[in-house]
DNA sequence: TATTGTTATACTCTATAACTATA
DNA sequence: TATAGTTATAGAGTATAACAATA
């Protein structure tokens, strides 16, 4: 008898992520945000980064890609970039008040989005899902053995 | 006592999906594929679609976006488009032999990728994860109540 | 008029390579 | 020379709007 088609996890994950990602995009767009901007804001609020390179790593993008987003965010008035007097090669990125307010606005949208996604899930299920996703990410991140 | 910070599921999912998606991209690229092409091939192999519109829906993209990919796939020799004699507005999309072979090549890569992702997971865990992801996607797909 | 699909155009995210400025 | 960051350029994926063909 044919084995019940093991659901291709990659396909399922890709599909779920796409659906959820698009919904998240819409949620953020409604309050004037986007996923990269949100990720960068989180990284900036979470902890101080020694350099933009480090910030780019935290967000998971290349330096040039980060520059691209920082340009947009600076133009939008979310942040300022100033050279570090100690080492003028390094640029210090700082959120403006407007950047702070934007962070909170996006955070509210993200929380609402999360709440919607969690609907009908128990705390245990959330914990399980989070743990499984983390392990899955590790499997894919680790250099092949 | 402070509740242990509930991990923002959206962020975790987005991050995992990005990581896994990029890894999947690389795996498919190594054999000359991409995620949209792979999704379209799956949709074509899985069942007959009445129209490109239906095919686009199955893949989760707009009609014009599908046309864009079909153009590339036709140029690459993966498929042919011919008008349905019954209703000449409708285009019949059919895989060529090369398209079939490409499907199998990408399938092998996708299976290998899946195997890698599943590493260390029990069957039960996979089942659980798949079920949770499905429910999560539903929450996000359903029009707000 | 309605439906199916294509073309034209543009936007976002991403990347690599070459460059500038500092050290 | 090496490091931090930017600029220039390009490519992939997606979308909307206008259009052509067919019914």
GROMACS .gro file of C-alpha atoms (C1' of nucleotides) in nm:
model
  336
    1UNK     CA    1   0.000   0.000   0.000
    2UNK     CA    2   0.132   0.343  -0.089
    3UNK     CA    3   0.290   0.529   0.196
    4UNK     CA    4   0.070   0.826   0.291
    5UNK     CA    5   0.252   1.102   0.104
    6UNK     CA    6   0.486   1.252   0.364
    7UNK     CA    7   0.409   1.621   0.329
    8UNK     CA    8   0.716   1.793   0.187
    9UNK     CA    9   0.810   2.004   0.484
   10UNK     CA   10   1.001   2.252   0.272
   11UNK     CA   11   0.701   2.315   0.052
   12UNK     CA   12   0.468   2.345   0.347
   13UNK     CA   13   0.702   2.582   0.525
   14UNK     CA   14   0.757   2.789   0.212
   15UNK     CA   15   0.385   2.812   0.151
   16UNK     CA   16   0.302   2.899   0.510
   17UNK     CA   17   0.580   3.150   0.527
   18UNK     CA   18   0.468   3.311   0.205
   19UNK     CA   19   0.108   3.337   0.318
   20UNK     CA   20   0.200   3.456   0.665
   21UNK     CA   21   0.467   3.685   0.528
   22UNK     CA   22   0.229   3.852   0.287
   23UNK     CA   23  -0.025   3.899   0.564
   24UNK     CA   24   0.247   4.046   0.784
   25UNK     CA   25   0.352   4.273   0.497
   26UNK     CA   26  -0.003   4.404   0.472
   27UNK     CA   27  -0.028   4.454   0.847
   28UNK     CA   28   0.296   4.652   0.852
   29UNK     CA   29   0.214   4.844   0.534
   30UNK     CA   30  -0.111   4.964   0.691
   31UNK     CA   31   0.091   5.154   0.947
   32UNK     CA   32   0.358   5.262   0.701
   33UNK     CA   33   0.613   4.987   0.758
   34UNK     CA   34   0.776   4.691   0.589
   35UNK     CA   35   0.950   4.377   0.709
   36UNK     CA   36   1.308   4.493   0.650
   37UNK     CA   37   1.239   4.826   0.823
   38UNK     CA   38   1.076   4.644   1.112
   39UNK     CA   39   1.369   4.402   1.144
   40UNK     CA   40   1.614   4.691   1.142
   41UNK     CA   41   1.415   4.881   1.404
   42UNK     CA   42   1.406   4.572   1.626
   43UNK     CA   43   1.779   4.525   1.589
   44UNK     CA   44   1.842   4.890   1.675
   45UNK     CA   45   1.614   4.882   1.980
   46UNK     CA   46   1.731   4.545   2.106
   47UNK     CA   47   2.093   4.635   2.156
   48UNK     CA   48   2.372   4.864   2.051
   49UNK     CA   49   2.567   4.743   1.753
   50UNK     CA   50   2.932   4.819   1.710
   51UNK     CA   51   2.905   4.879   1.337
   52UNK     CA   52   2.664   4.869   1.049
   53UNK     CA   53   2.824   4.545   0.942
   54UNK     CA   54   2.720   4.395   1.273
   55UNK     CA   55   2.374   4.543   1.234
   56UNK     CA   56   2.347   4.393   0.886
   57UNK     CA   57   2.445   4.055   1.027
   58UNK     CA   58   2.181   4.084   1.298
   59UNK     CA   59   1.918   4.152   1.034
   60UNK     CA   60   2.059   3.890   0.802
   61UNK     CA   61   2.135   4.107   0.501
   62UNK     CA   62   2.446   4.238   0.324
   63UNK     CA   63   2.603   4.570   0.415
   64UNK     CA   64   2.504   4.732   0.090
   65UNK     CA   65   2.148   4.617   0.136
   66UNK     CA   66   2.145   4.768   0.483
   67UNK     CA   67   2.276   5.096   0.345
   68UNK     CA   68   1.990   5.092   0.098
   69UNK     CA   69   1.733   5.060   0.376
   70UNK     CA   70   1.909   5.307   0.606
   71UNK     CA   71   1.902   5.561   0.322
   72UNK     CA   72   1.528   5.524   0.299
   73UNK     CA   73   1.481   5.532   0.673
   74UNK     CA   74   1.701   5.838   0.711
   75UNK     CA   75   1.510   6.017   0.433
   76UNK     CA   76   1.188   5.921   0.609
   77UNK     CA   77   1.324   6.079   0.925
   78UNK     CA   78   1.341   5.757   1.128
   79UNK     CA   79   1.709   5.776   1.211
   80UNK     CA   80   2.032   5.970   1.183
   81UNK     CA   81   2.377   5.852   1.089
   82UNK     CA   82   2.679   6.031   1.232
   83UNK     CA   83   3.044   5.940   1.228
   84UNK     CA   84   3.194   5.809   1.548
   85UNK     CA   85   3.454   6.069   1.662
   86UNK     CA   86   3.667   5.786   1.805
   87UNK     CA   87   3.687   5.606   1.474
   88UNK     CA   88   3.549   5.815   1.196
   89UNK     CA   89   3.507   5.513   0.969
   90UNK     CA   90   3.226   5.391   1.191
   91UNK     CA   91   2.881   5.541   1.153
   92UNK     CA   92   2.657   5.565   1.456
   93UNK     CA   93   2.297   5.494   1.375
   94UNK     CA   94   2.042   5.649   1.611
   95UNK     CA   95   1.666   5.652   1.610
   96UNK     CA   96   1.496   5.990   1.607
   97UNK     CA   97   1.186   6.052   1.817
   98UNK     CA   98   0.985   5.982   1.508
   99UNK     CA   99   1.180   5.660   1.464
  100UNK     CA  100   1.091   5.562   1.820
  101UNK     CA  101   0.725   5.635   1.762
  102UNK     CA  102   0.736   5.439   1.438
  103UNK     CA  103   0.891   5.146   1.619
  104UNK     CA  104   0.603   5.140   1.865
  105UNK     CA  105   0.347   5.176   1.592
  106UNK     CA  106   0.494   4.881   1.403
  107UNK     CA  107   0.527   4.686   1.726
  108UNK     CA  108   0.156   4.729   1.789
  109UNK     CA  109   0.079   4.607   1.439
  110UNK     CA  110   0.316   4.313   1.481
  111UNK     CA  111   0.159   4.219   1.814
  112UNK     CA  112  -0.189   4.235   1.665
  113UNK     CA  113  -0.071   4.021   1.376
  114UNK     CA  114   0.081   3.771   1.615
  115UNK     CA  115  -0.236   3.756   1.817
  116UNK     CA  116  -0.430   3.678   1.505
  117UNK     CA  117  -0.186   3.405   1.402
  118UNK     CA  118  -0.200   3.249   1.747
  119UNK     CA  119  -0.575   3.234   1.749
  120UNK     CA  120  -0.691   2.895   1.870
  121UNK     CA  121  -0.342   2.786   1.977
  122UNK     CA  122  -0.266   2.687   2.333
  123UNK     CA  123   0.046   2.820   2.503
  124UNK     CA  124   0.193   2.473   2.484
  125UNK     CA  125   0.135   2.455   2.113
  126UNK     CA  126   0.303   2.792   2.063
  127UNK     CA  127   0.600   2.678   2.267
  128UNK     CA  128   0.621   2.354   2.071
  129UNK     CA  129   0.594   2.531   1.739
  130UNK     CA  130   0.859   2.785   1.832
  131UNK     CA  131   1.096   2.511   1.944
  132UNK     CA  132   1.042   2.306   1.630
  133UNK     CA  133   1.096   2.609   1.407
  134UNK     CA  134   1.418   2.691   1.587
  135UNK     CA  135   1.554   2.341   1.538
  136UNK     CA  136   1.449   2.348   1.178
  137UNK     CA  137   1.632   2.675   1.121
  138UNK     CA  138   1.941   2.526   1.281
  139UNK     CA  139   1.935   2.226   1.050
  140UNK     CA  140   1.936   2.456   0.756
  141UNK     CA  141   2.190   2.702   0.893
  142UNK     CA  142   2.453   2.455   1.001
  143UNK     CA  143   2.720   2.396   0.737
  144UNK     CA  144   2.680   2.049   0.590
  145UNK     CA  145   2.858   1.784   0.796
  146UNK     CA  146   0.650   3.719   3.822
  147UNK     CA  147   0.698   3.831   3.464
  148UNK     CA  148   0.564   3.593   3.210
  149UNK     CA  149   0.853   3.447   3.013
  150UNK     CA  150   0.855   3.672   2.706
  151UNK     CA  151   0.626   3.497   2.460
  152UNK     CA  152   0.843   3.476   2.151
  153UNK     CA  153   0.689   3.687   1.875
  154UNK     CA  154   0.570   3.407   1.656
  155UNK     CA  155   0.555   3.626   1.346
  156UNK     CA  156   0.918   3.727   1.385
  157UNK     CA  157   1.029   3.371   1.451
  158UNK     CA  158   0.833   3.240   1.155
  159UNK     CA  159   0.961   3.516   0.930
  160UNK     CA  160   1.318   3.450   1.035
  161UNK     CA  161   1.292   3.074   1.000
  162UNK     CA  162   1.119   3.106   0.668
  163UNK     CA  163   1.381   3.346   0.542
  164UNK     CA  164   1.667   3.120   0.646
  165UNK     CA  165   1.499   2.805   0.522
  166UNK     CA  166   1.379   2.979   0.209
  167UNK     CA  167   1.726   3.101   0.120
  168UNK     CA  168   1.867   2.754   0.177
  169UNK     CA  169   1.593   2.611  -0.041
  170UNK     CA  170   1.671   2.873  -0.306
  171UNK     CA  171   2.032   2.764  -0.311
  172UNK     CA  172   1.937   2.395  -0.328
  173UNK     CA  173   1.708   2.459  -0.625
  174UNK     CA  174   1.951   2.699  -0.793
  175UNK     CA  175   2.219   2.429  -0.786
  176UNK     CA  176   2.006   2.222  -1.020
  177UNK     CA  177   1.891   2.518  -1.226
  178UNK     CA  178   1.562   2.590  -1.053
  179UNK     CA  179   1.388   2.847  -0.839
  180UNK     CA  180   1.099   2.844  -0.598
  181UNK     CA  181   0.838   2.992  -0.831
  182UNK     CA  182   0.936   2.754  -1.110
  183UNK     CA  183   0.924   2.464  -0.868
  184UNK     CA  184   0.580   2.567  -0.738
  185UNK     CA  185   0.450   2.598  -1.092
  186UNK     CA  186   0.589   2.258  -1.189
  187UNK     CA  187   0.427   2.101  -0.883
  188UNK     CA  188   0.095   2.263  -0.967
  189UNK     CA  189   0.117   2.139  -1.325
  190UNK     CA  190   0.208   1.786  -1.224
  191UNK     CA  191  -0.039   1.761  -0.941
  192UNK     CA  192  -0.351   1.815  -1.142
  193UNK     CA  193  -0.495   1.966  -1.457
  194UNK     CA  194  -0.597   2.325  -1.425
  195UNK     CA  195  -0.883   2.470  -1.621
  196UNK     CA  196  -0.707   2.798  -1.689
  197UNK     CA  197  -0.394   2.992  -1.615
  198UNK     CA  198  -0.593   3.197  -1.371
  199UNK     CA  199  -0.663   2.880  -1.175
  200UNK     CA  200  -0.299   2.781  -1.202
  201UNK     CA  201  -0.194   3.122  -1.072
  202UNK     CA  202  -0.431   3.081  -0.778
  203UNK     CA  203  -0.285   2.738  -0.703
  204UNK     CA  204   0.062   2.888  -0.693
  205UNK     CA  205  -0.056   3.195  -0.506
  206UNK     CA  206   0.049   3.463  -0.753
  207UNK     CA  207  -0.125   3.704  -0.990
  208UNK     CA  208  -0.199   3.614  -1.349
  209UNK     CA  209   0.052   3.860  -1.488
  210UNK     CA  210   0.318   3.720  -1.257
  211UNK     CA  211   0.239   3.370  -1.379
  212UNK     CA  212   0.270   3.486  -1.739
  213UNK     CA  213   0.610   3.627  -1.651
  214UNK     CA  214   0.728   3.290  -1.521
  215UNK     CA  215   0.562   3.091  -1.798
  216UNK     CA  216   0.744   3.308  -2.051
  217UNK     CA  217   1.074   3.217  -1.894
  218UNK     CA  218   0.984   2.851  -1.863
  219UNK     CA  219   0.866   2.836  -2.223
  220UNK     CA  220   1.186   3.003  -2.343
  221UNK     CA  221   1.382   2.753  -2.136
  222UNK     CA  222   1.194   2.474  -2.311
  223UNK     CA  223   1.013   2.345  -2.003
  224UNK     CA  224   0.661   2.382  -2.140
  225UNK     CA  225   0.441   2.479  -2.431
  226UNK     CA  226   0.132   2.697  -2.441
  227UNK     CA  227  -0.133   2.631  -2.700
  228UNK     CA  228  -0.482   2.766  -2.736
  229UNK     CA  229  -0.768   2.537  -2.642
  230UNK     CA  230  -0.964   2.471  -2.965
  231UNK     CA  231  -1.285   2.450  -2.760
  232UNK     CA  232  -1.236   2.795  -2.616
  233UNK     CA  233  -0.956   2.979  -2.783
  234UNK     CA  234  -0.925   3.228  -2.498
  235UNK     CA  235  -0.789   2.953  -2.279
  236UNK     CA  236  -0.426   2.850  -2.312
  237UNK     CA  237  -0.329   2.492  -2.243
  238UNK     CA  238  -0.002   2.463  -2.061
  239UNK     CA  239   0.186   2.138  -2.109
  240UNK     CA  240   0.521   2.018  -1.987
  241UNK     CA  241   0.772   1.908  -2.247
  242UNK     CA  242   0.990   1.602  -2.190
  243UNK     CA  243   1.260   1.839  -2.073
  244UNK     CA  244   1.007   1.996  -1.839
  245UNK     CA  245   0.931   1.653  -1.698
  246UNK     CA  246   1.296   1.579  -1.645
  247UNK     CA  247   1.345   1.918  -1.484
  248UNK     CA  248   1.055   1.847  -1.251
  249UNK     CA  249   1.223   1.527  -1.134
  250UNK     CA  250   1.558   1.696  -1.097
  251UNK     CA  251   1.407   1.968  -0.880
  252UNK     CA  252   1.204   1.709  -0.690
  253UNK     CA  253   1.525   1.525  -0.600
  254UNK     CA  254   1.680   1.847  -0.479
  255UNK     CA  255   1.367   1.935  -0.280
  256UNK     CA  256   1.361   1.590  -0.121
  257UNK     CA  257   1.727   1.616  -0.026
  258UNK     CA  258   1.661   1.959   0.119
  259UNK     CA  259   1.365   1.826   0.314
  260UNK     CA  260   1.570   1.539   0.447
  261UNK     CA  261   1.828   1.784   0.572
  262UNK     CA  262   1.566   2.001   0.737
  263UNK     CA  263   1.407   1.702   0.906
  264UNK     CA  264   1.734   1.584   1.050
  265UNK     CA  265   1.688   1.493   1.413
  266UNK     CA  266   1.310   1.519   1.401
  267UNK     CA  267   1.087   1.226   1.485
  268UNK     CA  268   0.793   1.144   1.260
  269UNK     CA  269   0.560   1.265   1.532
  270UNK     CA  270   0.738   1.597   1.549
  271UNK     CA  271   0.713   1.639   1.174
  272UNK     CA  272   0.343   1.561   1.185
  273UNK     CA  273   0.292   1.803   1.471
  274UNK     CA  274   0.488   2.077   1.298
  275UNK     CA  275   0.301   2.031   0.973
  276UNK     CA  276  -0.033   2.044   1.152
  277UNK     CA  277   0.060   2.356   1.346
  278UNK     CA  278   0.185   2.530   1.034
  279UNK     CA  279  -0.137   2.450   0.853
  280UNK     CA  280  -0.349   2.594   1.130
  281UNK     CA  281  -0.128   2.898   1.142
  282UNK     CA  282  -0.166   2.956   0.771
  283UNK     CA  283  -0.542   2.925   0.808
  284UNK     CA  284  -0.551   3.188   1.079
  285UNK     CA  285  -0.376   3.426   0.848
  286UNK     CA  286  -0.569   3.336   0.537
  287UNK     CA  287  -0.918   3.358   0.679
  288UNK     CA  288  -1.082   3.697   0.626
  289UNK     CA  289  -1.108   3.878   0.958
  290UNK     CA  290  -1.422   3.777   1.147
  291DT     C1'  291  -1.978   4.323  -2.238
  292DA     C1'  292  -1.725   3.964  -1.987
  293DT     C1'  293  -1.336   3.661  -1.971
  294DT     C1'  294  -0.855   3.500  -2.057
  295DG     C1'  295  -0.426   3.606  -2.099
  296DT     C1'  296  -0.031   3.933  -2.233
  297DT     C1'  297   0.235   4.361  -2.239
  298DA     C1'  298   0.416   4.764  -2.030
  299DT     C1'  299   0.582   4.944  -1.646
  300DA     C1'  300   0.737   4.988  -1.190
  301DC     C1'  301   0.839   4.874  -0.713
  302DT     C1'  302   1.083   4.615  -0.336
  303DC     C1'  303   1.435   4.337  -0.172
  304DT     C1'  304   1.846   4.158  -0.251
  305DA     C1'  305   2.321   4.108  -0.413
  306DT     C1'  306   2.814   4.188  -0.610
  307DA     C1'  307   3.174   4.491  -0.752
  308DA     C1'  308   3.391   4.910  -0.753
  309DC     C1'  309   3.472   5.312  -0.502
  310DT     C1'  310   3.559   5.665  -0.099
  311DA     C1'  311   3.712   5.776   0.352
  312DT     C1'  312   3.937   5.667   0.710
  313DA     C1'  313   4.291   5.413   0.981
  314DT     C1'  314   4.712   4.778   0.323
  315DA     C1'  315   4.292   4.690   0.580
  316DT     C1'  316   3.840   4.831   0.738
  317DA     C1'  317   3.366   5.074   0.730
  318DG     C1'  318   3.051   5.220   0.458
  319DT     C1'  319   2.848   5.398   0.008
  320DT     C1'  320   2.745   5.408  -0.482
  321DA     C1'  321   2.648   5.192  -0.910
  322DT     C1'  322   2.434   4.846  -1.120
  323DA     C1'  323   2.171   4.445  -1.181
  324DG     C1'  324   1.855   4.062  -1.118
  325DA     C1'  325   1.456   3.813  -0.923
  326DG     C1'  326   0.994   3.825  -0.786
  327DT     C1'  327   0.593   4.059  -0.753
  328DA     C1'  328   0.215   4.377  -0.870
  329DT     C1'  329  -0.125   4.700  -1.117
  330DA     C1'  330  -0.310   4.899  -1.528
  331DA     C1'  331  -0.388   4.899  -1.998
  332DC     C1'  332  -0.445   4.615  -2.383
  333DA     C1'  333  -0.564   4.225  -2.728
  334DA     C1'  334  -0.811   3.831  -2.839
  335DT     C1'  335  -1.203   3.567  -2.793
  336DA     C1'  336  -1.663   3.463  -2.648
   0.00000   0.00000   0.00000
